[in-house]
PDB file of C-alpha atoms in Angstrom:
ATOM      1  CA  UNK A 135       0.000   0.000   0.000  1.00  0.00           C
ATOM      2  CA  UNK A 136       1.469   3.544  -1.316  1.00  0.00           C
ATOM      3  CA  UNK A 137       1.597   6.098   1.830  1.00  0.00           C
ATOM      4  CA  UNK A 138      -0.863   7.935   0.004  1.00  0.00           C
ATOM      5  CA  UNK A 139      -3.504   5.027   0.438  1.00  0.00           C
ATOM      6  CA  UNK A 140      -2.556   4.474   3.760  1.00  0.00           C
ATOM      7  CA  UNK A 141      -3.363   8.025   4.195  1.00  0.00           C
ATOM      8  CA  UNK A 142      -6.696   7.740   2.835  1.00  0.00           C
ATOM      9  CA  UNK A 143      -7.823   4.602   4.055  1.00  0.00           C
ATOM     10  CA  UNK A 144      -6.021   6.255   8.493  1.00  0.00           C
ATOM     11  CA  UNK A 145      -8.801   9.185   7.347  1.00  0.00           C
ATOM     12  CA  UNK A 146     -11.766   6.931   6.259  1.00  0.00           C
ATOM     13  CA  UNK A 147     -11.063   5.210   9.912  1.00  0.00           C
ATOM     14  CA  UNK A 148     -10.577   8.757  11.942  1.00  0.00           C
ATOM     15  CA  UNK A 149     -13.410  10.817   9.903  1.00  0.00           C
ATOM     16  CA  UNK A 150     -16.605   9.440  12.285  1.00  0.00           C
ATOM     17  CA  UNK A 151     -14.717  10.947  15.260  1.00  0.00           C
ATOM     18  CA  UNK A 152     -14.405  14.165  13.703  1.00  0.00           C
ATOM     19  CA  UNK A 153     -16.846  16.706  13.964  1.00  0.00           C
ATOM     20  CA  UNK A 154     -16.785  19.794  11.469  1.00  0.00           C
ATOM     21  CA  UNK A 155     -19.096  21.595  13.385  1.00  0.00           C
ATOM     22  CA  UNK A 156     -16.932  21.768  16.965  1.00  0.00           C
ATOM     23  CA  UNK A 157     -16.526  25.428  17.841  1.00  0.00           C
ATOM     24  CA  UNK A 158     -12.837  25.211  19.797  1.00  0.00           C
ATOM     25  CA  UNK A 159     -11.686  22.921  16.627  1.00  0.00           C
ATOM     26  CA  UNK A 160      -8.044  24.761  16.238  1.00  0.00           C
ATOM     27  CA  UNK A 161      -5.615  23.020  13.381  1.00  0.00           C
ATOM     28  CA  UNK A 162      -2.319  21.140  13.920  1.00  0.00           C
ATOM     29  CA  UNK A 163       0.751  23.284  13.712  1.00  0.00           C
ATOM     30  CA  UNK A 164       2.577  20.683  12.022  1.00  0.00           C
ATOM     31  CA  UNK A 165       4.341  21.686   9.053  1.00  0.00           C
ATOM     32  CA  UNK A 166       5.586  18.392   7.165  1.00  0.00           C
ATOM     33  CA  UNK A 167       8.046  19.570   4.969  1.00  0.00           C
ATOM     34  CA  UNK A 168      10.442  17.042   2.349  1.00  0.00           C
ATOM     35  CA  UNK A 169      13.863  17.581   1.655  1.00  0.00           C
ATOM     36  CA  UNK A 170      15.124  18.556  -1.416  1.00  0.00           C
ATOM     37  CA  UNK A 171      14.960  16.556  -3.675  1.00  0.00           C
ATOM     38  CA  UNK A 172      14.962  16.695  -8.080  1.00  0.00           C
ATOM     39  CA  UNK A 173      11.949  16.061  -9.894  1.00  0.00           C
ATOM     40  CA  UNK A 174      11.750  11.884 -11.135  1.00  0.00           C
ATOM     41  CA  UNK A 175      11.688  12.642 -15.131  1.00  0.00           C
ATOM     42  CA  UNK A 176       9.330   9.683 -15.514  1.00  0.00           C
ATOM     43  CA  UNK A 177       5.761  10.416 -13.843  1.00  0.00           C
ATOM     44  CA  UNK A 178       6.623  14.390 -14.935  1.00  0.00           C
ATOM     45  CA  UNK A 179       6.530  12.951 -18.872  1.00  0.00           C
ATOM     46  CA  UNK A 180       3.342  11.202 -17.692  1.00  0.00           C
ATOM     47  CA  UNK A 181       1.523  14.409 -15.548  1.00  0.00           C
ATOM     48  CA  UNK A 182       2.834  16.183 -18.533  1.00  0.00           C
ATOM     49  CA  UNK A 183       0.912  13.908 -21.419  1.00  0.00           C
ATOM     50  CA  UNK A 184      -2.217  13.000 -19.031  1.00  0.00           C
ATOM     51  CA  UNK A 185      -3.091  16.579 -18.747  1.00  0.00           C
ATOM     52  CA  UNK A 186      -1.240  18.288 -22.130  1.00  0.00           C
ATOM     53  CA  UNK A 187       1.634  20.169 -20.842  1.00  0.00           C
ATOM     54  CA  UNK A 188       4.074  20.810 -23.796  1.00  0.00           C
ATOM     55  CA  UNK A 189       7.634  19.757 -22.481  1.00  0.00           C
ATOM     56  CA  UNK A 190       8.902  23.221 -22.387  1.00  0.00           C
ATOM     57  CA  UNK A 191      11.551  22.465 -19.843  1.00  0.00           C
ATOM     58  CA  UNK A 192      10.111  24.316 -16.801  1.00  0.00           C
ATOM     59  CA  UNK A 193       7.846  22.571 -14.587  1.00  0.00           C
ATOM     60  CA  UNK A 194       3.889  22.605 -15.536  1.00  0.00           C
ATOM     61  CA  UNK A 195       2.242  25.410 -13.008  1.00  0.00           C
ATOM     62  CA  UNK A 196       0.310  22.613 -10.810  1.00  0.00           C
ATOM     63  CA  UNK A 197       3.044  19.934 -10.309  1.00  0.00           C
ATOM     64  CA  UNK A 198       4.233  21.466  -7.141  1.00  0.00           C
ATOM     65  CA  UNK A 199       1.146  20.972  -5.874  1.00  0.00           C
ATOM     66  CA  UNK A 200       1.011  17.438  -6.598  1.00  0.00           C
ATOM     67  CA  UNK A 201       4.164  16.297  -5.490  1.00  0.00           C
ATOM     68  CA  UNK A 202       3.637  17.769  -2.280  1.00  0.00           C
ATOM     69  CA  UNK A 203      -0.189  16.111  -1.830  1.00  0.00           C
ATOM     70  CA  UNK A 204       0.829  13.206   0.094  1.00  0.00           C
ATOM     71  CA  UNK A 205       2.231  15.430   2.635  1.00  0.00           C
ATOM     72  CA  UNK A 206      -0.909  17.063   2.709  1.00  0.00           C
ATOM     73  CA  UNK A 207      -3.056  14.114   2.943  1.00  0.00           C
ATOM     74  CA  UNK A 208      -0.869  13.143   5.862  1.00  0.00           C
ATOM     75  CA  UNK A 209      -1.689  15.897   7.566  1.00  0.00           C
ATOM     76  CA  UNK A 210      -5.316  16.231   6.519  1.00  0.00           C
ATOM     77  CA  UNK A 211      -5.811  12.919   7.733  1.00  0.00           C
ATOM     78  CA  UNK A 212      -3.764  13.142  11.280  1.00  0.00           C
ATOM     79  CA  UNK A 213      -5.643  12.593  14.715  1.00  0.00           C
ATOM     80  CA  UNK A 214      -4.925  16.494  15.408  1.00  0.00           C
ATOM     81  CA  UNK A 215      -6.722  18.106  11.791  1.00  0.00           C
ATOM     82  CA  UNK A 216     -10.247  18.828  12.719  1.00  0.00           C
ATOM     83  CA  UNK A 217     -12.051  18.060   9.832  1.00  0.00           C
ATOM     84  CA  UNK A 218     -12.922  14.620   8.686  1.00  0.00           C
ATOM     85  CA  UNK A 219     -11.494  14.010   5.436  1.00  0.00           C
ATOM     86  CA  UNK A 220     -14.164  12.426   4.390  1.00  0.00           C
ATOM     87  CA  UNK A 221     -16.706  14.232   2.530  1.00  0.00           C
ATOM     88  CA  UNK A 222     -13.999  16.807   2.058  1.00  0.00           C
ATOM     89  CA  UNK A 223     -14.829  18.780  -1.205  1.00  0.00           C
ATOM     90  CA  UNK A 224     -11.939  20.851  -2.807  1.00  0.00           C
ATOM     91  CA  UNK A 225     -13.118  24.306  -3.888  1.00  0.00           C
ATOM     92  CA  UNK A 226     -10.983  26.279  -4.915  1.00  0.00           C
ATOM     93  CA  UNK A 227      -7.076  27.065  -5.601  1.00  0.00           C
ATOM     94  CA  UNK A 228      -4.805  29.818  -6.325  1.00  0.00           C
ATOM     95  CA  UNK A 229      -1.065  29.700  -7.207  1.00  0.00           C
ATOM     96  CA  UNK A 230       1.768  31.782  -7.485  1.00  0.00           C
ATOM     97  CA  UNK A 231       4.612  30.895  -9.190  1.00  0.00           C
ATOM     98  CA  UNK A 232       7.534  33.250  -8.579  1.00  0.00           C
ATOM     99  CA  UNK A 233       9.835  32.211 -11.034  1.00  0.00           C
ATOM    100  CA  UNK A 234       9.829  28.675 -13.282  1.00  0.00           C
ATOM    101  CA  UNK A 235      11.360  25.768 -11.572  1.00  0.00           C
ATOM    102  CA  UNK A 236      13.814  23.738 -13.854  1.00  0.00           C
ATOM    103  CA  UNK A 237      13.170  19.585 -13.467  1.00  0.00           C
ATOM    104  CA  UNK A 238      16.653  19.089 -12.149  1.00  0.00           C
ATOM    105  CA  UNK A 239      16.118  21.691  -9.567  1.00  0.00           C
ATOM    106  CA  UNK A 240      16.381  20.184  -6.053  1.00  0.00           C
ATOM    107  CA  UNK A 241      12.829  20.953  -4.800  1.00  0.00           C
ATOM    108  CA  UNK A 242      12.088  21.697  -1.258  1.00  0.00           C
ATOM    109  CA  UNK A 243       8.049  20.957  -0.344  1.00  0.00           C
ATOM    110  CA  UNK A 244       6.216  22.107   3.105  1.00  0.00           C
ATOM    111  CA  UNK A 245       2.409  21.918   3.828  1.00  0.00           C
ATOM    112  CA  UNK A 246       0.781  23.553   6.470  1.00  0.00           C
ATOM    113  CA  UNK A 247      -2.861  23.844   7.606  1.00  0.00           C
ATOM    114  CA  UNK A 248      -3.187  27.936   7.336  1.00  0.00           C
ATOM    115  CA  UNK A 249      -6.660  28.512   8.842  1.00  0.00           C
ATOM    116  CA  UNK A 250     -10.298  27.342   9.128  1.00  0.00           C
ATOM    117  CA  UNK A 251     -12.911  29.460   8.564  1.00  0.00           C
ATOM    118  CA  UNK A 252     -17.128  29.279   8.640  1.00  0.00           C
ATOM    119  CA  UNK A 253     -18.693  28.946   5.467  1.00  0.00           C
ATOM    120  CA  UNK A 254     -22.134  29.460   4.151  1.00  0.00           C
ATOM    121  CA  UNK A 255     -22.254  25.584   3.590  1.00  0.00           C
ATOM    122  CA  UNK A 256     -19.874  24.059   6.912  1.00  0.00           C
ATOM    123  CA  UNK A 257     -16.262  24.943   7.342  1.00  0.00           C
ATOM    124  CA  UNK A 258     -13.669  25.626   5.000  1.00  0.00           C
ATOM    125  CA  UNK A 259      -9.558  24.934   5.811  1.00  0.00           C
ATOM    126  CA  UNK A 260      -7.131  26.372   3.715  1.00  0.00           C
ATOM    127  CA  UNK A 261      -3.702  24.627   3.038  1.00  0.00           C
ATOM    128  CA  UNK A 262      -0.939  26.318   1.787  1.00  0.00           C
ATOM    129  CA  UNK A 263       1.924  24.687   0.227  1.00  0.00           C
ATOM    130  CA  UNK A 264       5.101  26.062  -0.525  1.00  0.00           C
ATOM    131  CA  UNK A 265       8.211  25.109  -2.775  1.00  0.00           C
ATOM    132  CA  UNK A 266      11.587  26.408  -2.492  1.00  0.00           C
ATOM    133  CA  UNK A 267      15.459  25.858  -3.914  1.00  0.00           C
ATOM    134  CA  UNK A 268      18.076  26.116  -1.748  1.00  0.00           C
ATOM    135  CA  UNK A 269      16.139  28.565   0.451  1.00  0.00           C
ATOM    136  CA  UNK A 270      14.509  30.275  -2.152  1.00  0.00           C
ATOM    137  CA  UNK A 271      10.503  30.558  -2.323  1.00  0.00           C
ATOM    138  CA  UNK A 272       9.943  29.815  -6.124  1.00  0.00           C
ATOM    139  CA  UNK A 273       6.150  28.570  -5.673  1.00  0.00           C
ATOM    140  CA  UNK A 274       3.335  28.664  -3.440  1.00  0.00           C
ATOM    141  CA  UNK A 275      -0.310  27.627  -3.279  1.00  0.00           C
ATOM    142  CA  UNK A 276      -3.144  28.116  -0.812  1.00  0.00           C
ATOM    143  CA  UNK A 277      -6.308  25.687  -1.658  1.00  0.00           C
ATOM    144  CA  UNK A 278     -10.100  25.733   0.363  1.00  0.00           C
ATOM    145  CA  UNK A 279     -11.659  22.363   1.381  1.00  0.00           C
ATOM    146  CA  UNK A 280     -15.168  22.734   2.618  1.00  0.00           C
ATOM    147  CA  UNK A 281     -16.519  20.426   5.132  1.00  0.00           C
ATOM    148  CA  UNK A 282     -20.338  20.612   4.739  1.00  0.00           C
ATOM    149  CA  UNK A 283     -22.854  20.669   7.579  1.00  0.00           C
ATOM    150  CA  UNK A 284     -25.544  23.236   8.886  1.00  0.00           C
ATOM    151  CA  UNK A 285     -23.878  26.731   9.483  1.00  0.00           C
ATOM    152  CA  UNK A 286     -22.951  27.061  13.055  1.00  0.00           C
ATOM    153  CA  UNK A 287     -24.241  30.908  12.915  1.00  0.00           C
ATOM    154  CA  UNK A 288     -26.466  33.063  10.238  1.00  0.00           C
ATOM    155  CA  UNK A 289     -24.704  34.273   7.302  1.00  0.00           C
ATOM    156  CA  UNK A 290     -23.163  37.730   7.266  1.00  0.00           C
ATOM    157  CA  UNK A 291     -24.880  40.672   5.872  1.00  0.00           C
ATOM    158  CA  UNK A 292     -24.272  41.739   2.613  1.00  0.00           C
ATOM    159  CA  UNK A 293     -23.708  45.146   3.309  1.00  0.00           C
ATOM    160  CA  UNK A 294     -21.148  44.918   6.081  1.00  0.00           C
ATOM    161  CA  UNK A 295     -19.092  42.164   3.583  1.00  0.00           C
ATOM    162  CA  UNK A 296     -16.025  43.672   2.242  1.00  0.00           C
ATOM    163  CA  UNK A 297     -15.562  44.756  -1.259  1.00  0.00           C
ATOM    164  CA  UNK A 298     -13.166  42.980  -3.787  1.00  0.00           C
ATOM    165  CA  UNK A 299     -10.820  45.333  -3.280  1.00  0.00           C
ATOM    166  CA  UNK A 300     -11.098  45.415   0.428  1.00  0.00           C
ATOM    167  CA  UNK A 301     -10.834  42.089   0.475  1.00  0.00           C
ATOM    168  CA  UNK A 302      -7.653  42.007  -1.672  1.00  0.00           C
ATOM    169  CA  UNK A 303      -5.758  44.246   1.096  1.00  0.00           C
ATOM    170  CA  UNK A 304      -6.229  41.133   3.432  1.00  0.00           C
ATOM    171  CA  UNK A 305      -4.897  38.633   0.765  1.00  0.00           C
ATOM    172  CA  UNK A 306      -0.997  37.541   0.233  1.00  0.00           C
ATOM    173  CA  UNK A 307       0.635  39.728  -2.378  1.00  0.00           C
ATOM    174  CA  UNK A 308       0.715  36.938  -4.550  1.00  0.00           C
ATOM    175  CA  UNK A 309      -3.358  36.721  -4.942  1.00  0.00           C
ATOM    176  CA  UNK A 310      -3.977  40.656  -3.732  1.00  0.00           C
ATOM    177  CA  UNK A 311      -3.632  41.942  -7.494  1.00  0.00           C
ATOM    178  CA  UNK A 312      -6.836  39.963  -8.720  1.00  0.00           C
ATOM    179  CA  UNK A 313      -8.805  42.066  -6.006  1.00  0.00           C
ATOM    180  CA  UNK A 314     -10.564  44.816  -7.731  1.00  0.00           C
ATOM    181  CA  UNK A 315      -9.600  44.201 -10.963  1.00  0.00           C
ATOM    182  CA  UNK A 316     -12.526  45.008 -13.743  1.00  0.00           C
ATOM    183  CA  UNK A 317     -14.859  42.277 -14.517  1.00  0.00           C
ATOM    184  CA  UNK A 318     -14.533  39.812 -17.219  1.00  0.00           C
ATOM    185  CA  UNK A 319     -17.366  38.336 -18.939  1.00  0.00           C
ATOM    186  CA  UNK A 320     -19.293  35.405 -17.077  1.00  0.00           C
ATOM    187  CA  UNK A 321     -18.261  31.856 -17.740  1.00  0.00           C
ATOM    188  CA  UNK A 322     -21.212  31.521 -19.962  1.00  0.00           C
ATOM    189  CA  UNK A 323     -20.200  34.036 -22.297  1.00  0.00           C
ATOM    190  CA  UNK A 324     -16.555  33.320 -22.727  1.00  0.00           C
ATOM    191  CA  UNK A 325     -15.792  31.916 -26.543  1.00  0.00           C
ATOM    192  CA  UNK A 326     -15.546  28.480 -26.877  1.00  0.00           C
ATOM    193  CA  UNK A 327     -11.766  27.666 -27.972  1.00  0.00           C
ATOM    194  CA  UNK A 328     -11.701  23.263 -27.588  1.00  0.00           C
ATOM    195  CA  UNK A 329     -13.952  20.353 -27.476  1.00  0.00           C
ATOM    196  CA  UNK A 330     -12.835  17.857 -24.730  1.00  0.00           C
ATOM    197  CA  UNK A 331     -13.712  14.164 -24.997  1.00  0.00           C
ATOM    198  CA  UNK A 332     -12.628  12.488 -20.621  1.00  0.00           C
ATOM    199  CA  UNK A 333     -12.574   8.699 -21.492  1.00  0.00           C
ATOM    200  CA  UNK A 334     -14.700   6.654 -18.189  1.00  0.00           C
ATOM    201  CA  UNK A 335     -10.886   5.803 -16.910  1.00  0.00           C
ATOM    202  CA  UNK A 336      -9.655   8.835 -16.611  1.00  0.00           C
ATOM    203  CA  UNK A 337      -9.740   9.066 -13.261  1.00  0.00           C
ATOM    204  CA  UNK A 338      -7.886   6.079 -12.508  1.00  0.00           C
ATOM    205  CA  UNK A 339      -5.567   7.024 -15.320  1.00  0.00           C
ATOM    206  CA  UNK A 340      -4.365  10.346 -13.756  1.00  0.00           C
ATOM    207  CA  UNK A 341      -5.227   8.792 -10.297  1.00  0.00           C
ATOM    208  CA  UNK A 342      -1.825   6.406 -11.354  1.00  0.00           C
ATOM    209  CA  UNK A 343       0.124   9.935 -12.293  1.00  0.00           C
ATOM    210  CA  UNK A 344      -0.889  11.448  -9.392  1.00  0.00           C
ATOM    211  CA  UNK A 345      -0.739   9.403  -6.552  1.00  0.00           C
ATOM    212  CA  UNK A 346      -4.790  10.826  -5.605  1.00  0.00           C
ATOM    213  CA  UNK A 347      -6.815   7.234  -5.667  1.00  0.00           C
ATOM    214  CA  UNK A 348      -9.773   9.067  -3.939  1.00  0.00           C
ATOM    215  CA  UNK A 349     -12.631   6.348  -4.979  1.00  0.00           C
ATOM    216  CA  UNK A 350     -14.504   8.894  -5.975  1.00  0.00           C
ATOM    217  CA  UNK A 351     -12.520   8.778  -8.924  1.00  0.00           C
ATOM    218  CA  UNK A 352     -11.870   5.448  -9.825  1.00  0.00           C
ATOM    219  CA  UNK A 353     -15.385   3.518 -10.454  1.00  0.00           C
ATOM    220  CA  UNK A 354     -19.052   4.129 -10.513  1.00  0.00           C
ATOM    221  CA  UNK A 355     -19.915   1.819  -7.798  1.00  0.00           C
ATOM    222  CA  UNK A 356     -17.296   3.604  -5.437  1.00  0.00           C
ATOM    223  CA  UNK A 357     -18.133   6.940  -6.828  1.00  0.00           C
ATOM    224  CA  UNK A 358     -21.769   5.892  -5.575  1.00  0.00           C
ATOM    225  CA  UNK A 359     -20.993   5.037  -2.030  1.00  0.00           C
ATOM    226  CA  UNK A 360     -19.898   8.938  -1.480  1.00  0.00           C
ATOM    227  CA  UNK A 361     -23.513   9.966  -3.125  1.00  0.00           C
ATOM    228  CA  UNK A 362     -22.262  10.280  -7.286  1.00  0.00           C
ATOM    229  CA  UNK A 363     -23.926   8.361  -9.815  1.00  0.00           C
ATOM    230  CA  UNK A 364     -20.200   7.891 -11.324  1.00  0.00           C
ATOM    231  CA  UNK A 365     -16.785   8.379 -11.148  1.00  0.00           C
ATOM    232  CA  UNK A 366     -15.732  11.820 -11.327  1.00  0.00           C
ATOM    233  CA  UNK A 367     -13.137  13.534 -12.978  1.00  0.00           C
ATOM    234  CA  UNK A 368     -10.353  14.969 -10.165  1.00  0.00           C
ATOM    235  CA  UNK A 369     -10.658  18.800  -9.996  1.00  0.00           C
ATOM    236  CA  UNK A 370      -6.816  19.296 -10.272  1.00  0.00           C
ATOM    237  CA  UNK A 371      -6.760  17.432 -13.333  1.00  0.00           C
ATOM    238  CA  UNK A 372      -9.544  19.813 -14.597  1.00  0.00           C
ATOM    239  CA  UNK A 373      -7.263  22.980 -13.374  1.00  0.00           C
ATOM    240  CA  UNK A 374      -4.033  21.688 -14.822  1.00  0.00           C
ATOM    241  CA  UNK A 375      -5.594  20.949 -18.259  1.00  0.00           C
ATOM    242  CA  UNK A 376      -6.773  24.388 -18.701  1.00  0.00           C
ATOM    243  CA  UNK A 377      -3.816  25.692 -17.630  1.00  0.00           C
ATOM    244  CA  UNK A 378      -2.221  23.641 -20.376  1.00  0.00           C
ATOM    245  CA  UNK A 379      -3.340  26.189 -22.919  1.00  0.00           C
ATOM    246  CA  UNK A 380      -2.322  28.898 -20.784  1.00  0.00           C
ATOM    247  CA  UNK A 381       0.058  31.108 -23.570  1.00  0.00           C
ATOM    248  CA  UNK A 382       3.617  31.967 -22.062  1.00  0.00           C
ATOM    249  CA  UNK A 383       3.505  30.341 -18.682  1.00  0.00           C
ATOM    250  CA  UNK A 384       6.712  31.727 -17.732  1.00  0.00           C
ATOM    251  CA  UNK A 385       5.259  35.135 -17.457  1.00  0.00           C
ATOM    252  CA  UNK A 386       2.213  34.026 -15.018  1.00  0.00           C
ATOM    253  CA  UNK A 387       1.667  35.951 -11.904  1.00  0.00           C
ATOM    254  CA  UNK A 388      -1.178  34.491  -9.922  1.00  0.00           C
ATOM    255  CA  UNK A 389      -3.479  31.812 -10.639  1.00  0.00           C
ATOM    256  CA  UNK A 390      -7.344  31.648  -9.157  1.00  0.00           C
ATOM    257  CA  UNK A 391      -9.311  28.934 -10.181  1.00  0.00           C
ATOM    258  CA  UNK A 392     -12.993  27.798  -8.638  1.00  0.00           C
ATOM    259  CA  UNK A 393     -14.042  24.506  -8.894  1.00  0.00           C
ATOM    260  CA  UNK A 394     -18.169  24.742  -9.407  1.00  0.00           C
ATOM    261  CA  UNK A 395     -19.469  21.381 -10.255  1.00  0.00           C
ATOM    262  CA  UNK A 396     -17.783  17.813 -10.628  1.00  0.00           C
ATOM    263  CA  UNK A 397     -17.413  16.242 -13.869  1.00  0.00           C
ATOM    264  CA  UNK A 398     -19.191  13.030 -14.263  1.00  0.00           C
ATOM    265  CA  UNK A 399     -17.445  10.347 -16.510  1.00  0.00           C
ATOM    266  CA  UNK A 400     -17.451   9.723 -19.443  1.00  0.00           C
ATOM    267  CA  UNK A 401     -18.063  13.228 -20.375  1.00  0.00           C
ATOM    268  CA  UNK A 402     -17.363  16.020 -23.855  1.00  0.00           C
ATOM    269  CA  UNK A 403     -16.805  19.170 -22.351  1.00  0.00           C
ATOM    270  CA  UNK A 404     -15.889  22.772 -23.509  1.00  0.00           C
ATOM    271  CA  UNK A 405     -12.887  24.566 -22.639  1.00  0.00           C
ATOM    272  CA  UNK A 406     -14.081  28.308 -22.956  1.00  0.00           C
ATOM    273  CA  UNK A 407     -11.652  31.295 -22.930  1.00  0.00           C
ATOM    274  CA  UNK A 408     -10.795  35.099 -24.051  1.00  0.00           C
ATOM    275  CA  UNK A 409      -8.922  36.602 -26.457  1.00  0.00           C
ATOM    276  CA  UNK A 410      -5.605  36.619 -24.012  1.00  0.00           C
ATOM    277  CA  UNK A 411      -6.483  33.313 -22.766  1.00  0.00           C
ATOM    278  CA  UNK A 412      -6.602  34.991 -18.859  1.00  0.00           C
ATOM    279  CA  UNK A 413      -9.828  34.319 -18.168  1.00  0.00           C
ATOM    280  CA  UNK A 414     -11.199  30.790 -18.622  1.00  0.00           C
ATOM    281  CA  UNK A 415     -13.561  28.049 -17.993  1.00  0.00           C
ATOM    282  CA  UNK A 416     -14.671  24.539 -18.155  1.00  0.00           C
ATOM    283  CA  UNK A 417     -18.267  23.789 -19.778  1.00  0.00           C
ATOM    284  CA  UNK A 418     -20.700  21.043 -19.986  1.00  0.00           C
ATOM    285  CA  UNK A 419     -23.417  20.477 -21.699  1.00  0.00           C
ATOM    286  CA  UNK A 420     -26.260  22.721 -21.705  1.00  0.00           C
ATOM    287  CA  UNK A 421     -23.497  25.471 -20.323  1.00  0.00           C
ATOM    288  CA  UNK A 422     -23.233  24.106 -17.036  1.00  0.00           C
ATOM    289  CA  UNK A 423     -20.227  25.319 -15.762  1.00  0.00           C
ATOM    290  CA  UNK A 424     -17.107  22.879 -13.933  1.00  0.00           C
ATOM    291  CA  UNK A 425     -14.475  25.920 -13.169  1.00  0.00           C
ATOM    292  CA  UNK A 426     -13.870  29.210 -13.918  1.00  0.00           C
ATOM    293  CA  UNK A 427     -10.365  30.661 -13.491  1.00  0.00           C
ATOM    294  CA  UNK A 428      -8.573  33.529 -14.052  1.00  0.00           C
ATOM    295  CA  UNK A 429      -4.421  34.302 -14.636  1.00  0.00           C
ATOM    296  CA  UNK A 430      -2.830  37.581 -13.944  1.00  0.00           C
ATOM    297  CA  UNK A 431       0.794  38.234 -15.519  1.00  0.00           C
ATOM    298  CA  UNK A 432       4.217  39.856 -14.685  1.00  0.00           C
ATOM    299  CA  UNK A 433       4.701  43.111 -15.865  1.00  0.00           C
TER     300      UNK A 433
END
C-alpha cells in the first residue's frame, strides 16, 4: 500500500470521530516539509501527457502541488486536523509561481494547515503549500476544502461584507492583485476555444500519475458510495488541463481557479476562454459550468 492510500484509508477510519461543526476545533501546527529533492523525469513525462503540458523544460504550473499532496493528505488525515477528510470537497485554488522551476532543480516541499474558517455551507480549511530551492521561495499555493454541515451561525450581511478590493488588502501579495480588478465576462459568455472528450478511466488514469486514488474517482460503484452516480473527474486534473493552454507560462503571476461542479465520466466538455487566454472556464453540456479561473501576468 502507497503512503498515500494508507493516508486515505487512516482518514476513512478517523473521519466518524471528527466533527466539522466543533466550535474550539483549532488546526495542527505541524508543518511536514520534504527535503530537497529533483523532480523523477518519468511520472513528470506522464503528468505532462495526461493533462497536455508541452515539455517546455520548466515545470507545468500545478506539479508542485502534486508532489507535495501526500504530505498534505498526511496531515489532513492526522488525529490532530479537525475536519474529517471524508466528505472533504476541494473548492478552490490559487497559485503563485515566482519564477519557473527547472526539473533538475532540487525541490524543497512544506504543507501547512493555514486557517479554518465558517462557510455558508460548513467549514472551509485552507492549506498552503510552498516550494523552495536552496532557500529560495519559487512557488506557493493556498487551496479551500469545505466540510459541509448546517452553518454554526447566520450568514453575514451583505452590506457589512467587504468589497473585492477590500478584500484584496487582506490577501498575500501573490493573490492581492486579482482584487478589484474590472470584470470579465461570465463563464457563460466566454468563446468556446476546444472540445474535450474524458474517457470513463480517466480518473484512474491520472489517479496512477498522481498518486490521488480518492474512490470517488476510480469507479461508478465507489463513486456511488460517497452519493455520485459515477466516477468523477479529479478537480486538479480539470485545473491543470486548462492551464495547459495557458500562452507563455513563464510570465504568469497568480493563478485563481474555482471549482463549481464535478465532472461526471465519461463526459465532452468545452474549454471556454478570451482573447488573451486569462480568463477561462470549463463547460458542460447545456453550459453548465465545472471551473472558472482567471491568470494575472508579470509586468
Amino acid at each position: 500500500m502507497t503512503s498515500l492510500s494508507a493516508s486515505l484509508v487512516r482518514g476513512a477510519l478517523l473521519s466518524p470521530l471528527k466533527r466539522a461543526d466543533r466550535p474550539d476545533a483549532a488546526l495542527p501546527p505541524d508543518r511536514p516539509t520534504r527535503p530537497a529533492t529533483p523532480v523523477a523525469p518519468g511520472p513528470l513525462a506522464a503528468y505532462g501527457r495526461i493533462c497536455g503540458f508541452t515539455e517546455s523544460g520548466a515545470l507545468p504550473l500545478t506539479y508542485p502541488h502534486v508532489l507535495a499532496f501526500p504530505d498534505t493528505m498526511r496531515l489532513m488525515t492526522g488525529r490532530a486536523f479537525p475536519l474529517p477528510v471524508l466528505g472533504l470537497v476541494h473548492t478552490w485554488i490559487e497559485i503563485a509561481p515566482h519564477r519557473p522551476v527547472e526539473p533538475t532543480e532540487p525541490l524543497e516541499l512544506t504543507v501547512y494547515a493555514q486557517e479554518l474558517n465558517p462557510h455558508r455551507r460548513g467549514t472551509e480549511v485552507t492549506m498552503t503549500t510552498e516550494a523552495r530551492v536552496a532557500g529560495e521561495l519559487v512557488w506557493e499555493s493556498r487551496s479551500g476544502y469545505l466540510s459541509r454541515h448546517a452553518p454554526r451561525r447566520p450568514e453575514p450581511n451583505p452590506a457589512s461584507t467587504p468589497s473585492a478590493a477590500e478584500a484584496g488588502a487582506n490577501l498575500p501579495a501573490a493573490t492581492a492583485s486579482m482584487a478589484g480588478r474590472p470584470a470579465a465576462a461570465s463563464p457563460e459568455e466566454l468563446p468556446a476555444r476546444a472540445e474535450w472528450s474524458l474517457p470513463g478511466d480517466l480518473g484512474r488514469r491520472y489517479g496512477a500519475v498522481s498518486g490521488d486514488r480518492n474512490p470517488i474517482h476510480l469507479y461508478p460503484l465507489t463513486a456511488r458510495l460517497f452519493g455520485f452516480p459515477r466516477a468523477i473527474a479529479h478537480g486538479m486534473w480539470t485545473a491543470a488541463r486548462c492551464l495547459a493552454e495557458t500562452r507563455n507560462p513563464a510570465a504568469v503571476r497568480t493563478v485563481r481557479i474555482d471549482f463549481r461542479a464535478p465532472v461526471l465520466l465519461p463526459a465532452t466538455v468545452t474549454y471556454a476562454a478570451d482573447a488573451a487566454g486569462d480568463a477561462f472556464a470549463l463547460r458542460g453540456p447545456g453550459d453548465r459550468v465545472h471551473l472558472v479561473g482567471a491568470v494575472t501576468r508579470k509586468g
